[in-house]
Amino acid sequence: EDFTTSENCVQLEVNKSDCTTLENDIIKEEISDEEDDIFSNRHQASLDEMHRQQEEIKKENLKKKMVLQQALENRYKKSSREVETLKIVQQELTKLDNLV
């Protein structure tokens, strides 16, 4: 009987130790989950910020592209007018050369 009581006490101590270990594991897991959530939220926030900046850059690039296209179109028109003017000047010079 004394042995059984001693055996029960040892068993209780083992169970108590197992419970403490289990409780510690659960607490560690909860803390880990909270840390993961915090990291995930920070990570998501930085991703959202990066996407926002990326969209701003895309808009700025689109504006720059439109300005460049307009500048090219204006230069093309100007060049075309200058070519026409030079043709007229060349024709006039040819006429003058023929008169001499």
mmCIF file of C-alpha atoms in Angstrom:
data_model
loop_
_atom_site.group_PDB
_atom_site.id
_atom_site.type_symbol
_atom_site.label_atom_id
_atom_site.label_comp_id
_atom_site.label_asym_id
_atom_site.label_seq_id
_atom_site.Cartn_x
_atom_site.Cartn_y
_atom_site.Cartn_z
ATOM 1 C CA GLU A 1 0.000 0.000 0.000
ATOM 2 C CA ASP A 2 2.812 2.346 0.851
ATOM 3 C CA PHE A 3 4.436 1.484 -2.436
ATOM 4 C CA THR A 4 1.216 2.250 -4.336
ATOM 5 C CA THR A 5 0.913 5.648 -2.672
ATOM 6 C CA SER A 6 4.510 6.397 -3.541
ATOM 7 C CA GLU A 7 3.884 5.159 -7.038
ATOM 8 C CA ASN A 8 0.802 7.401 -7.319
ATOM 9 C CA CYS A 9 2.824 10.399 -6.112
ATOM 10 C CA VAL A 10 5.476 9.734 -8.719
ATOM 11 C CA GLN A 11 2.759 9.358 -11.336
ATOM 12 C CA LEU A 12 1.184 12.646 -10.215
ATOM 13 C CA GLU A 13 4.542 14.385 -10.435
ATOM 14 C CA VAL A 14 5.070 13.047 -13.943
ATOM 15 C CA ASN A 15 1.568 14.137 -14.940
ATOM 16 C CA LYS A 16 2.164 17.543 -13.361
ATOM 17 C CA SER A 17 5.407 17.872 -15.280
ATOM 18 C CA ASP A 18 3.676 16.799 -18.495
ATOM 19 C CA CYS A 19 0.925 19.353 -17.888
ATOM 20 C CA THR A 20 3.436 22.109 -17.239
ATOM 21 C CA THR A 21 5.293 21.210 -20.411
ATOM 22 C CA LEU A 22 2.043 21.113 -22.352
ATOM 23 C CA GLU A 23 0.964 24.487 -20.925
ATOM 24 C CA ASN A 24 4.335 25.991 -21.830
ATOM 25 C CA ASP A 25 4.070 24.590 -25.334
ATOM 26 C CA ILE A 26 0.589 26.057 -25.743
ATOM 27 C CA ILE A 27 1.744 29.451 -24.471
ATOM 28 C CA LYS A 28 4.754 29.389 -26.790
ATOM 29 C CA GLU A 29 2.502 28.465 -29.697
ATOM 30 C CA GLU A 30 0.077 31.298 -28.898
ATOM 31 C CA ILE A 31 2.952 33.774 -28.648
ATOM 32 C CA SER A 32 4.383 32.442 -31.878
ATOM 33 C CA ASP A 33 0.979 32.805 -33.563
ATOM 34 C CA GLU A 34 0.716 36.393 -32.315
ATOM 35 C CA GLU A 35 4.225 37.155 -33.556
ATOM 36 C CA ASP A 36 3.360 35.581 -36.903
ATOM 37 C CA ASP A 37 0.210 37.718 -37.081
ATOM 38 C CA ILE A 38 2.190 40.862 -36.249
ATOM 39 C CA PHE A 39 4.843 39.994 -38.827
ATOM 40 C CA SER A 40 2.175 39.131 -41.373
ATOM 41 C CA ASN A 41 0.362 42.424 -40.763
ATOM 42 C CA ARG A 42 3.614 44.399 -41.066
ATOM 43 C CA HIS A 43 4.548 42.435 -44.163
ATOM 44 C CA GLN A 44 1.124 43.055 -45.701
ATOM 45 C CA ALA A 45 1.339 46.755 -44.857
ATOM 46 C CA SER A 46 4.736 47.044 -46.523
ATOM 47 C CA LEU A 47 3.424 45.141 -49.560
ATOM 48 C CA ASP A 48 0.431 47.464 -49.745
ATOM 49 C CA GLU A 49 2.741 50.483 -49.540
ATOM 50 C CA MET A 50 4.973 49.037 -52.239
ATOM 51 C CA HIS A 51 1.955 48.449 -54.510
ATOM 52 C CA ARG A 52 0.758 52.010 -53.889
ATOM 53 C CA GLN A 53 4.177 53.401 -54.789
ATOM 54 C CA GLN A 54 4.305 51.156 -57.844
ATOM 55 C CA GLU A 55 0.944 52.516 -59.015
ATOM 56 C CA GLU A 56 2.156 56.101 -58.498
ATOM 57 C CA ILE A 57 5.275 55.361 -60.544
ATOM 58 C CA LYS A 58 3.140 53.835 -63.309
ATOM 59 C CA LYS A 59 0.946 56.960 -63.403
ATOM 60 C CA GLU A 60 4.002 59.251 -63.497
ATOM 61 C CA ASN A 61 5.558 57.161 -66.279
ATOM 62 C CA LEU A 62 2.329 57.290 -68.272
ATOM 63 C CA LYS A 63 2.249 61.099 -67.951
ATOM 64 C CA LYS A 64 5.896 61.321 -69.046
ATOM 65 C CA LYS A 65 5.186 59.039 -71.988
ATOM 66 C CA MET A 66 2.269 61.206 -73.089
ATOM 67 C CA VAL A 67 4.384 64.375 -72.820
ATOM 68 C CA LEU A 68 7.153 62.752 -74.860
ATOM 69 C CA GLN A 69 4.687 61.581 -77.513
ATOM 70 C CA GLN A 70 3.283 65.097 -77.793
ATOM 71 C CA ALA A 71 6.785 66.579 -78.038
ATOM 72 C CA LEU A 72 7.697 64.091 -80.781
ATOM 73 C CA GLU A 73 4.516 64.881 -82.671
ATOM 74 C CA ASN A 74 5.211 68.629 -82.427
ATOM 75 C CA ARG A 75 8.787 68.194 -83.634
ATOM 76 C CA TYR A 76 7.643 66.011 -86.502
ATOM 77 C CA LYS A 77 5.131 68.686 -87.573
ATOM 78 C CA LYS A 78 7.786 71.400 -87.265
ATOM 79 C CA SER A 79 10.272 69.318 -89.256
ATOM 80 C CA SER A 80 7.657 68.666 -91.935
ATOM 81 C CA ARG A 81 6.966 72.420 -92.222
ATOM 82 C CA GLU A 82 10.692 73.137 -92.455
ATOM 83 C CA VAL A 83 11.084 70.515 -95.184
ATOM 84 C CA GLU A 84 8.255 72.142 -97.149
ATOM 85 C CA THR A 85 9.831 75.563 -96.679
ATOM 86 C CA LEU A 86 13.205 74.235 -97.836
ATOM 87 C CA LYS A 87 11.585 72.711 -100.930
ATOM 88 C CA ILE A 88 10.052 76.058 -101.809
ATOM 89 C CA VAL A 89 13.384 77.813 -101.257
ATOM 90 C CA GLN A 90 15.123 75.187 -103.422
ATOM 91 C CA GLN A 91 12.562 75.682 -106.194
ATOM 92 C CA GLU A 92 13.051 79.462 -106.054
ATOM 93 C CA LEU A 93 16.825 79.070 -106.185
ATOM 94 C CA THR A 94 16.489 76.764 -109.167
ATOM 95 C CA LYS A 95 14.318 79.376 -110.938
ATOM 96 C CA LEU A 96 16.914 82.064 -110.206
ATOM 97 C CA ASP A 97 19.701 79.847 -111.498
ATOM 98 C CA ASN A 98 17.733 79.280 -114.695
ATOM 99 C CA LEU A 99 17.317 83.026 -115.201
ATOM 100 C CA VAL A 100 21.027 83.704 -115.036
#
